[in-house]
Amino acid sequence: MTIVQADVLWRPEDDYKVKPTLEEGVIYRPDILTVIDTVIDSLSGELRELNLDIHDHPELKYEERYAHDAYTSFLEKHGFEVTRHHLLETAWVAIYTHGRGGHVLGVNSEMDALPGIGHACGHNLIGISGVAVACAAKAAMQQLNIDGKVILLGTPAEEGGFGKVKLWERGAYKEMDVCLMCHPAPGPLHSISLSSCLAVIRLEIEYSGHTAHAALSPWEGKNALDAAVLAYTNIALLRQQIKPTHRVHGIIEGSNWAPSIISDNSKMYYYIRAPTTVEAEETLKRVVPCFEAAALATGTQVKVTRGSTGNELVQNKALGDELSDVVRKKYGVIDYEYGISGASTDFGNVSYLMPGLHPGFSIPTVPEGGNHTRAFTDSARSQASHDACLVVSKALAHVGMRVITDGERCFQGTKEQHDVTNESKTHTPTQLHSKTYKSNDF
């Protein structure tokens, strides 16, 4: 395998039309790949319009109504059986079935944007990639008379809303044999990444104190803002002693604050991330006392509520090997460093529960312009990023058709690898219900 070790990321000034050096070798079912390439290339103009339309109408988690209507209308026009408002208000599903029997390919399209900075994580590209993969699979089944089914699921609220997990709990994935999607990120030119991502535990922390006049009688107050600031400082110091692969970060909020009033309330939202869910749990045990110590020092009360847990991403080996093979021989290079290795996704929970593949793909970015920046919002709109999205979509469609056509040999290996990978995982992959913890729970 080719592992990219590049110091220079793809920049907007780079000529991406200069083709990479490819490996020689036989590709599985080149007749299928010819159909995939032809169909996605022919749809590029329509997909570009859809891409820009979604990018120009950013919507936050569970508010993706414009995107819902745009995607469902597009897929209805292209011959899919579409169900709007599928299990969740802004979710949808588009299905195509050819013949009888055969395997079922699942694909995800994300839709939501970020507060204030729009599509700064490139979900406009993720969304059209899912559409491209589904359309290519549909055409291959039609033109080559291949039995099977493709299910394209429109998944809301990846950014903190755990939309995929809620859809899983409602049965949206139950027919799928495998599930595929992709994600843009900084990376070397022409690279597609098979890195994992970080597990994440979300916390909500509330401090309750007592108001007082901040100048006349401050000693009568119990300052909840001071508690939050102290907790913030405690965690900042703790970071020096946690592993460099772990992340602890958060924000402070409050209501009815004023400079002349001792604040009687504050709220903090914190994320704890680590390469595995087990590691994140261990760091959690060190973080919670930081909040409790701040309450003790300020005489306030603290409530720590644990929200959703996101598992790390399990890249299924059988699916990843197939992706790597077609990418290296047809489209570019594979790396295991970039992608979303330092971020998190609710697809990680899905990958714990079924065979899945979630490659990253590089798009041109400016220095300090990676995911969740305004500069990345601009990058996600570029023609070069659109073209890169279609390349990874072709490779994913090939992987999907390999699962559909290669019978039990390919699919059984995929399921066995998934089961072996998950044998050692002791953490429940779906934790959506909030719970208030005390110190002795950790």
PDB file of C-alpha atoms in Angstrom, residues 92-344:
ATOM      1  CA  TRP A  92     -35.179  11.174   4.240  1.00  0.00           C
ATOM      2  CA  VAL A  93     -34.494   7.948   2.392  1.00  0.00           C
ATOM      3  CA  ALA A  94     -34.138   7.186  -1.325  1.00  0.00           C
ATOM      4  CA  ILE A  95     -34.261   3.548  -2.470  1.00  0.00           C
ATOM      5  CA  TYR A  96     -33.629   1.770  -5.742  1.00  0.00           C
ATOM      6  CA  THR A  97     -34.147  -1.990  -6.173  1.00  0.00           C
ATOM      7  CA  HIS A  98     -33.224  -4.066  -9.204  1.00  0.00           C
ATOM      8  CA  GLY A  99     -34.398  -7.631  -9.599  1.00  0.00           C
ATOM      9  CA  ARG A 100     -34.992  -9.885  -6.654  1.00  0.00           C
ATOM     10  CA  GLY A 101     -32.625 -10.599  -3.828  1.00  0.00           C
ATOM     11  CA  GLY A 102     -29.034  -9.480  -3.806  1.00  0.00           C
ATOM     12  CA  HIS A 103     -27.189  -7.475  -1.200  1.00  0.00           C
ATOM     13  CA  VAL A 104     -28.183  -4.069   0.121  1.00  0.00           C
ATOM     14  CA  LEU A 105     -25.802  -1.136  -0.129  1.00  0.00           C
ATOM     15  CA  GLY A 106     -26.313   1.648   2.391  1.00  0.00           C
ATOM     16  CA  VAL A 107     -25.047   5.188   1.817  1.00  0.00           C
ATOM     17  CA  ASN A 108     -25.246   8.321   3.984  1.00  0.00           C
ATOM     18  CA  SER A 109     -25.686  11.960   2.960  1.00  0.00           C
ATOM     19  CA  GLU A 110     -25.128  14.548   5.673  1.00  0.00           C
ATOM     20  CA  MET A 111     -26.812  17.955   5.500  1.00  0.00           C
ATOM     21  CA  ASP A 112     -26.261  20.234   8.502  1.00  0.00           C
ATOM     22  CA  ALA A 113     -23.984  23.255   8.795  1.00  0.00           C
ATOM     23  CA  LEU A 114     -22.310  25.062  11.712  1.00  0.00           C
ATOM     24  CA  PRO A 115     -23.473  28.116  13.690  1.00  0.00           C
ATOM     25  CA  GLY A 116     -22.178  31.347  12.181  1.00  0.00           C
ATOM     26  CA  ILE A 117     -19.763  29.790   9.678  1.00  0.00           C
ATOM     27  CA  GLY A 118     -22.027  27.769   7.415  1.00  0.00           C
ATOM     28  CA  HIS A 119     -20.727  24.660   5.677  1.00  0.00           C
ATOM     29  CA  ALA A 120     -17.337  24.852   7.353  1.00  0.00           C
ATOM     30  CA  CYS A 121     -17.177  21.064   7.582  1.00  0.00           C
ATOM     31  CA  GLY A 122     -18.107  20.437   3.970  1.00  0.00           C
ATOM     32  CA  HIS A 123     -21.400  18.644   4.472  1.00  0.00           C
ATOM     33  CA  ASN A 124     -22.518  20.052   1.136  1.00  0.00           C
ATOM     34  CA  LEU A 125     -19.855  17.784  -0.396  1.00  0.00           C
ATOM     35  CA  ILE A 126     -20.768  14.809   1.796  1.00  0.00           C
ATOM     36  CA  GLY A 127     -24.377  15.191   0.744  1.00  0.00           C
ATOM     37  CA  ILE A 128     -23.754  15.198  -2.988  1.00  0.00           C
ATOM     38  CA  SER A 129     -21.271  12.333  -2.640  1.00  0.00           C
ATOM     39  CA  GLY A 130     -24.007  10.129  -1.244  1.00  0.00           C
ATOM     40  CA  VAL A 131     -26.232  11.107  -4.154  1.00  0.00           C
ATOM     41  CA  ALA A 132     -23.453  10.371  -6.670  1.00  0.00           C
ATOM     42  CA  VAL A 133     -22.730   6.940  -5.169  1.00  0.00           C
ATOM     43  CA  ALA A 134     -26.415   5.995  -5.159  1.00  0.00           C
ATOM     44  CA  CYS A 135     -26.974   7.183  -8.729  1.00  0.00           C
ATOM     45  CA  ALA A 136     -23.890   5.313  -9.966  1.00  0.00           C
ATOM     46  CA  ALA A 137     -24.926   2.096  -8.224  1.00  0.00           C
ATOM     47  CA  LYS A 138     -28.438   2.426  -9.643  1.00  0.00           C
ATOM     48  CA  ALA A 139     -27.078   2.850 -13.191  1.00  0.00           C
ATOM     49  CA  ALA A 140     -24.693  -0.103 -12.834  1.00  0.00           C
ATOM     50  CA  MET A 141     -27.493  -2.367 -11.649  1.00  0.00           C
ATOM     51  CA  GLN A 142     -29.747  -1.218 -14.482  1.00  0.00           C
ATOM     52  CA  GLN A 143     -27.253  -1.347 -17.325  1.00  0.00           C
ATOM     53  CA  LEU A 144     -25.568  -4.598 -16.304  1.00  0.00           C
ATOM     54  CA  ASN A 145     -28.671  -6.327 -14.953  1.00  0.00           C
ATOM     55  CA  ILE A 146     -27.339  -6.790 -11.418  1.00  0.00           C
ATOM     56  CA  ASP A 147     -29.741  -7.690  -8.633  1.00  0.00           C
ATOM     57  CA  GLY A 148     -29.510  -5.644  -5.489  1.00  0.00           C
ATOM     58  CA  LYS A 149     -30.694  -2.604  -3.598  1.00  0.00           C
ATOM     59  CA  VAL A 150     -29.211   0.770  -2.727  1.00  0.00           C
ATOM     60  CA  ILE A 151     -30.535   2.748   0.236  1.00  0.00           C
ATOM     61  CA  LEU A 152     -29.431   6.381   0.449  1.00  0.00           C
ATOM     62  CA  LEU A 153     -30.192   7.839   3.865  1.00  0.00           C
ATOM     63  CA  GLY A 154     -30.299  11.591   4.438  1.00  0.00           C
ATOM     64  CA  THR A 155     -28.916  11.994   7.957  1.00  0.00           C
ATOM     65  CA  PRO A 156     -29.458  15.240   9.872  1.00  0.00           C
ATOM     66  CA  ALA A 157     -27.570  16.703  12.807  1.00  0.00           C
ATOM     67  CA  GLU A 158     -24.077  15.230  12.578  1.00  0.00           C
ATOM     68  CA  GLU A 159     -22.752  18.355  14.303  1.00  0.00           C
ATOM     69  CA  GLY A 160     -23.613  17.475  17.881  1.00  0.00           C
ATOM     70  CA  GLY A 161     -27.083  16.044  17.307  1.00  0.00           C
ATOM     71  CA  PHE A 162     -26.269  12.346  16.818  1.00  0.00           C
ATOM     72  CA  GLY A 163     -28.749  12.074  13.985  1.00  0.00           C
ATOM     73  CA  LYS A 164     -27.385   8.754  12.722  1.00  0.00           C
ATOM     74  CA  VAL A 165     -27.675   7.129  16.130  1.00  0.00           C
ATOM     75  CA  LYS A 166     -31.266   8.271  16.489  1.00  0.00           C
ATOM     76  CA  LEU A 167     -31.993   6.905  13.019  1.00  0.00           C
ATOM     77  CA  TRP A 168     -30.293   3.620  13.948  1.00  0.00           C
ATOM     78  CA  GLU A 169     -32.479   3.297  17.027  1.00  0.00           C
ATOM     79  CA  ARG A 170     -35.543   3.812  14.823  1.00  0.00           C
ATOM     80  CA  GLY A 171     -34.454   1.054  12.420  1.00  0.00           C
ATOM     81  CA  ALA A 172     -33.185   3.129   9.489  1.00  0.00           C
ATOM     82  CA  TYR A 173     -30.108   0.919   8.963  1.00  0.00           C
ATOM     83  CA  LYS A 174     -31.664  -2.504   9.514  1.00  0.00           C
ATOM     84  CA  GLU A 175     -31.792  -3.538   5.835  1.00  0.00           C
ATOM     85  CA  MET A 176     -28.262  -2.436   4.973  1.00  0.00           C
ATOM     86  CA  ASP A 177     -25.482  -4.982   4.611  1.00  0.00           C
ATOM     87  CA  VAL A 178     -22.815  -2.270   4.729  1.00  0.00           C
ATOM     88  CA  CYS A 179     -22.861   1.514   4.919  1.00  0.00           C
ATOM     89  CA  LEU A 180     -20.575   3.984   3.136  1.00  0.00           C
ATOM     90  CA  MET A 181     -19.907   7.718   3.230  1.00  0.00           C
ATOM     91  CA  CYS A 182     -16.969  10.155   3.064  1.00  0.00           C
ATOM     92  CA  HIS A 183     -15.730  13.433   4.539  1.00  0.00           C
ATOM     93  CA  PRO A 184     -13.570  16.319   3.208  1.00  0.00           C
ATOM     94  CA  ALA A 185     -10.531  17.583   5.113  1.00  0.00           C
ATOM     95  CA  PRO A 186      -7.075  19.033   4.497  1.00  0.00           C
ATOM     96  CA  GLY A 187      -4.618  16.528   3.064  1.00  0.00           C
ATOM     97  CA  PRO A 188      -2.063  15.913   0.322  1.00  0.00           C
ATOM     98  CA  LEU A 189      -3.130  16.366  -3.277  1.00  0.00           C
ATOM     99  CA  HIS A 190      -5.138  13.460  -4.746  1.00  0.00           C
ATOM    100  CA  SER A 191      -5.227  11.653  -1.396  1.00  0.00           C
ATOM    101  CA  ILE A 192      -8.023   9.617   0.134  1.00  0.00           C
ATOM    102  CA  SER A 193      -7.608   8.777   3.804  1.00  0.00           C
ATOM    103  CA  LEU A 194      -8.460   5.621   5.735  1.00  0.00           C
ATOM    104  CA  SER A 195      -7.632   7.096   9.128  1.00  0.00           C
ATOM    105  CA  SER A 196      -9.956   6.627  12.082  1.00  0.00           C
ATOM    106  CA  CYS A 197     -11.333   9.483  14.209  1.00  0.00           C
ATOM    107  CA  LEU A 198     -11.581  10.306  17.903  1.00  0.00           C
ATOM    108  CA  ALA A 199     -14.203   9.052  20.313  1.00  0.00           C
ATOM    109  CA  VAL A 200     -16.033  11.867  22.125  1.00  0.00           C
ATOM    110  CA  ILE A 201     -17.936  12.230  25.406  1.00  0.00           C
ATOM    111  CA  ARG A 202     -20.128  15.314  25.799  1.00  0.00           C
ATOM    112  CA  LEU A 203     -20.785  16.980  29.150  1.00  0.00           C
ATOM    113  CA  GLU A 204     -23.050  19.786  30.356  1.00  0.00           C
ATOM    114  CA  ILE A 205     -21.994  21.424  33.618  1.00  0.00           C
ATOM    115  CA  GLU A 206     -24.220  23.790  35.593  1.00  0.00           C
ATOM    116  CA  TYR A 207     -23.107  25.954  38.531  1.00  0.00           C
ATOM    117  CA  SER A 208     -25.675  27.476  40.898  1.00  0.00           C
ATOM    118  CA  GLY A 209     -24.751  30.292  43.262  1.00  0.00           C
ATOM    119  CA  HIS A 210     -26.296  33.393  44.855  1.00  0.00           C
ATOM    120  CA  THR A 211     -26.626  36.926  43.537  1.00  0.00           C
ATOM    121  CA  ALA A 212     -25.391  40.003  45.375  1.00  0.00           C
ATOM    122  CA  HIS A 213     -24.429  43.590  44.596  1.00  0.00           C
ATOM    123  CA  ALA A 214     -20.948  43.252  43.144  1.00  0.00           C
ATOM    124  CA  ALA A 215     -19.698  46.480  44.805  1.00  0.00           C
ATOM    125  CA  LEU A 216     -21.946  47.092  47.800  1.00  0.00           C
ATOM    126  CA  SER A 217     -21.947  43.598  49.326  1.00  0.00           C
ATOM    127  CA  PRO A 218     -20.051  41.046  47.209  1.00  0.00           C
ATOM    128  CA  TRP A 219     -19.455  38.880  50.291  1.00  0.00           C
ATOM    129  CA  GLU A 220     -23.137  37.994  50.256  1.00  0.00           C
ATOM    130  CA  GLY A 221     -22.815  36.295  46.875  1.00  0.00           C
ATOM    131  CA  LYS A 222     -21.711  32.913  45.630  1.00  0.00           C
ATOM    132  CA  ASN A 223     -20.185  33.478  42.229  1.00  0.00           C
ATOM    133  CA  ALA A 224     -21.133  30.857  39.637  1.00  0.00           C
ATOM    134  CA  LEU A 225     -19.130  32.646  36.965  1.00  0.00           C
ATOM    135  CA  ASP A 226     -16.029  32.391  39.148  1.00  0.00           C
ATOM    136  CA  ALA A 227     -16.719  28.666  39.466  1.00  0.00           C
ATOM    137  CA  ALA A 228     -16.816  28.272  35.694  1.00  0.00           C
ATOM    138  CA  VAL A 229     -13.646  30.307  35.229  1.00  0.00           C
ATOM    139  CA  LEU A 230     -11.878  28.250  37.896  1.00  0.00           C
ATOM    140  CA  ALA A 231     -13.031  24.995  36.286  1.00  0.00           C
ATOM    141  CA  TYR A 232     -11.818  26.270  32.922  1.00  0.00           C
ATOM    142  CA  THR A 233      -8.417  26.985  34.492  1.00  0.00           C
ATOM    143  CA  ASN A 234      -8.301  23.615  36.260  1.00  0.00           C
ATOM    144  CA  ILE A 235      -8.826  21.814  32.962  1.00  0.00           C
ATOM    145  CA  ALA A 236      -6.279  24.010  31.200  1.00  0.00           C
ATOM    146  CA  LEU A 237      -3.714  22.865  33.752  1.00  0.00           C
ATOM    147  CA  LEU A 238      -4.833  19.240  33.525  1.00  0.00           C
ATOM    148  CA  ARG A 239      -4.110  19.260  29.788  1.00  0.00           C
ATOM    149  CA  GLN A 240      -0.393  19.333  30.553  1.00  0.00           C
ATOM    150  CA  GLN A 241      -0.700  15.856  32.080  1.00  0.00           C
ATOM    151  CA  ILE A 242      -3.015  14.115  29.634  1.00  0.00           C
ATOM    152  CA  LYS A 243      -1.852  12.218  26.592  1.00  0.00           C
ATOM    153  CA  PRO A 244      -1.113  14.357  23.516  1.00  0.00           C
ATOM    154  CA  THR A 245      -3.656  12.326  21.535  1.00  0.00           C
ATOM    155  CA  HIS A 246      -6.470  13.357  23.907  1.00  0.00           C
ATOM    156  CA  ARG A 247      -8.533  16.552  23.698  1.00  0.00           C
ATOM    157  CA  VAL A 248     -10.576  18.394  26.336  1.00  0.00           C
ATOM    158  CA  HIS A 249     -12.295  21.602  25.243  1.00  0.00           C
ATOM    159  CA  GLY A 250     -15.401  23.631  25.986  1.00  0.00           C
ATOM    160  CA  ILE A 251     -17.229  26.941  26.383  1.00  0.00           C
ATOM    161  CA  ILE A 252     -18.901  29.002  29.145  1.00  0.00           C
ATOM    162  CA  GLU A 253     -22.411  30.453  28.984  1.00  0.00           C
ATOM    163  CA  GLY A 254     -24.763  32.220  31.389  1.00  0.00           C
ATOM    164  CA  SER A 255     -28.069  34.047  31.611  1.00  0.00           C
ATOM    165  CA  ASN A 256     -28.949  37.527  32.931  1.00  0.00           C
ATOM    166  CA  TRP A 257     -25.354  38.405  33.670  1.00  0.00           C
ATOM    167  CA  ALA A 258     -24.388  42.000  34.465  1.00  0.00           C
ATOM    168  CA  PRO A 259     -21.143  43.581  35.713  1.00  0.00           C
ATOM    169  CA  SER A 260     -22.899  44.887  38.828  1.00  0.00           C
ATOM    170  CA  ILE A 261     -24.358  41.536  39.873  1.00  0.00           C
ATOM    171  CA  ILE A 262     -22.585  38.508  41.290  1.00  0.00           C
ATOM    172  CA  SER A 263     -23.574  35.776  38.843  1.00  0.00           C
ATOM    173  CA  ASP A 264     -25.759  33.089  40.366  1.00  0.00           C
ATOM    174  CA  ASN A 265     -25.586  30.781  37.348  1.00  0.00           C
ATOM    175  CA  SER A 266     -23.186  29.552  34.720  1.00  0.00           C
ATOM    176  CA  LYS A 267     -23.203  26.700  32.246  1.00  0.00           C
ATOM    177  CA  MET A 268     -20.324  24.935  30.541  1.00  0.00           C
ATOM    178  CA  TYR A 269     -20.339  22.555  27.601  1.00  0.00           C
ATOM    179  CA  TYR A 270     -17.304  20.284  27.327  1.00  0.00           C
ATOM    180  CA  TYR A 271     -16.094  17.591  24.942  1.00  0.00           C
ATOM    181  CA  ILE A 272     -13.605  14.912  25.923  1.00  0.00           C
ATOM    182  CA  ARG A 273     -11.968  13.138  22.995  1.00  0.00           C
ATOM    183  CA  ALA A 274      -9.499  10.278  22.688  1.00  0.00           C
ATOM    184  CA  PRO A 275      -8.455   7.690  20.087  1.00  0.00           C
ATOM    185  CA  THR A 276     -10.803   5.103  21.629  1.00  0.00           C
ATOM    186  CA  THR A 277     -13.954   5.229  23.721  1.00  0.00           C
ATOM    187  CA  VAL A 278     -12.191   3.342  26.523  1.00  0.00           C
ATOM    188  CA  GLU A 279      -9.463   6.007  26.667  1.00  0.00           C
ATOM    189  CA  ALA A 280     -12.025   8.797  26.667  1.00  0.00           C
ATOM    190  CA  GLU A 281     -13.716   7.177  29.663  1.00  0.00           C
ATOM    191  CA  GLU A 282     -10.422   7.187  31.553  1.00  0.00           C
ATOM    192  CA  THR A 283      -9.804  10.880  30.849  1.00  0.00           C
ATOM    193  CA  LEU A 284     -13.382  11.640  31.901  1.00  0.00           C
ATOM    194  CA  LYS A 285     -12.530  10.378  35.389  1.00  0.00           C
ATOM    195  CA  ARG A 286      -9.833  13.061  35.634  1.00  0.00           C
ATOM    196  CA  VAL A 287     -11.904  15.881  34.167  1.00  0.00           C
ATOM    197  CA  VAL A 288     -14.980  15.671  36.423  1.00  0.00           C
ATOM    198  CA  PRO A 289     -13.048  16.465  39.653  1.00  0.00           C
ATOM    199  CA  CYS A 290     -11.919  19.714  37.998  1.00  0.00           C
ATOM    200  CA  PHE A 291     -15.546  20.842  37.918  1.00  0.00           C
ATOM    201  CA  GLU A 292     -16.228  19.646  41.445  1.00  0.00           C
ATOM    202  CA  ALA A 293     -13.144  21.372  42.860  1.00  0.00           C
ATOM    203  CA  ALA A 294     -14.291  24.687  41.375  1.00  0.00           C
ATOM    204  CA  ALA A 295     -17.647  24.359  43.110  1.00  0.00           C
ATOM    205  CA  LEU A 296     -15.978  23.591  46.426  1.00  0.00           C
ATOM    206  CA  ALA A 297     -13.677  26.611  46.150  1.00  0.00           C
ATOM    207  CA  THR A 298     -16.500  29.043  45.327  1.00  0.00           C
ATOM    208  CA  GLY A 299     -19.230  27.667  47.583  1.00  0.00           C
ATOM    209  CA  THR A 300     -21.501  26.935  44.633  1.00  0.00           C
ATOM    210  CA  GLN A 301     -23.423  23.829  43.641  1.00  0.00           C
ATOM    211  CA  VAL A 302     -22.481  21.868  40.503  1.00  0.00           C
ATOM    212  CA  LYS A 303     -24.419  19.391  38.361  1.00  0.00           C
ATOM    213  CA  VAL A 304     -22.546  17.391  35.710  1.00  0.00           C
ATOM    214  CA  THR A 305     -24.774  15.837  33.049  1.00  0.00           C
ATOM    215  CA  ARG A 306     -23.345  13.396  30.571  1.00  0.00           C
ATOM    216  CA  GLY A 307     -24.859  13.509  27.113  1.00  0.00           C
ATOM    217  CA  SER A 308     -24.126  11.445  24.029  1.00  0.00           C
ATOM    218  CA  THR A 309     -21.020   9.330  23.598  1.00  0.00           C
ATOM    219  CA  GLY A 310     -19.526   9.095  20.129  1.00  0.00           C
ATOM    220  CA  ASN A 311     -17.410   6.061  19.340  1.00  0.00           C
ATOM    221  CA  GLU A 312     -14.224   6.137  17.325  1.00  0.00           C
ATOM    222  CA  LEU A 313     -14.484   5.207  13.657  1.00  0.00           C
ATOM    223  CA  VAL A 314     -13.965   1.555  12.733  1.00  0.00           C
ATOM    224  CA  GLN A 315     -12.849   1.398   9.095  1.00  0.00           C
ATOM    225  CA  ASN A 316     -13.884  -2.052   7.968  1.00  0.00           C
ATOM    226  CA  LYS A 317     -10.781  -3.768   6.585  1.00  0.00           C
ATOM    227  CA  ALA A 318     -12.448  -5.673   3.736  1.00  0.00           C
ATOM    228  CA  LEU A 319     -14.131  -2.510   2.479  1.00  0.00           C
ATOM    229  CA  GLY A 320     -11.021  -0.417   3.069  1.00  0.00           C
ATOM    230  CA  ASP A 321      -8.810  -2.847   1.140  1.00  0.00           C
ATOM    231  CA  GLU A 322     -11.165  -2.673  -1.836  1.00  0.00           C
ATOM    232  CA  LEU A 323     -11.204   1.129  -1.711  1.00  0.00           C
ATOM    233  CA  SER A 324      -7.429   1.247  -1.469  1.00  0.00           C
ATOM    234  CA  ASP A 325      -7.051  -1.050  -4.468  1.00  0.00           C
ATOM    235  CA  VAL A 326      -9.240   0.969  -6.815  1.00  0.00           C
ATOM    236  CA  VAL A 327      -7.885   4.333  -5.622  1.00  0.00           C
ATOM    237  CA  ARG A 328      -4.235   3.374  -6.111  1.00  0.00           C
ATOM    238  CA  LYS A 329      -4.880   1.902  -9.560  1.00  0.00           C
ATOM    239  CA  LYS A 330      -7.343   4.463 -10.858  1.00  0.00           C
ATOM    240  CA  TYR A 331      -7.563   7.723  -8.931  1.00  0.00           C
ATOM    241  CA  GLY A 332      -4.766   8.676  -6.546  1.00  0.00           C
ATOM    242  CA  VAL A 333      -3.092   7.693  -3.287  1.00  0.00           C
ATOM    243  CA  ILE A 334      -4.163   6.340   0.096  1.00  0.00           C
ATOM    244  CA  ASP A 335      -3.000   7.790   3.396  1.00  0.00           C
ATOM    245  CA  TYR A 336      -3.637   6.916   7.032  1.00  0.00           C
ATOM    246  CA  GLU A 337      -2.697  10.238   8.646  1.00  0.00           C
ATOM    247  CA  TYR A 338      -5.064  12.934   7.439  1.00  0.00           C
ATOM    248  CA  GLY A 339      -8.816  12.798   6.880  1.00  0.00           C
ATOM    249  CA  ILE A 340     -10.773  13.447  10.084  1.00  0.00           C
ATOM    250  CA  SER A 341      -8.303  11.666  12.360  1.00  0.00           C
ATOM    251  CA  GLY A 342      -8.442  14.465  14.945  1.00  0.00           C
ATOM    252  CA  ALA A 343     -12.216  15.005  14.806  1.00  0.00           C
ATOM    253  CA  SER A 344     -15.287  12.899  15.647  1.00  0.00           C
TER     254      SER A 344
END
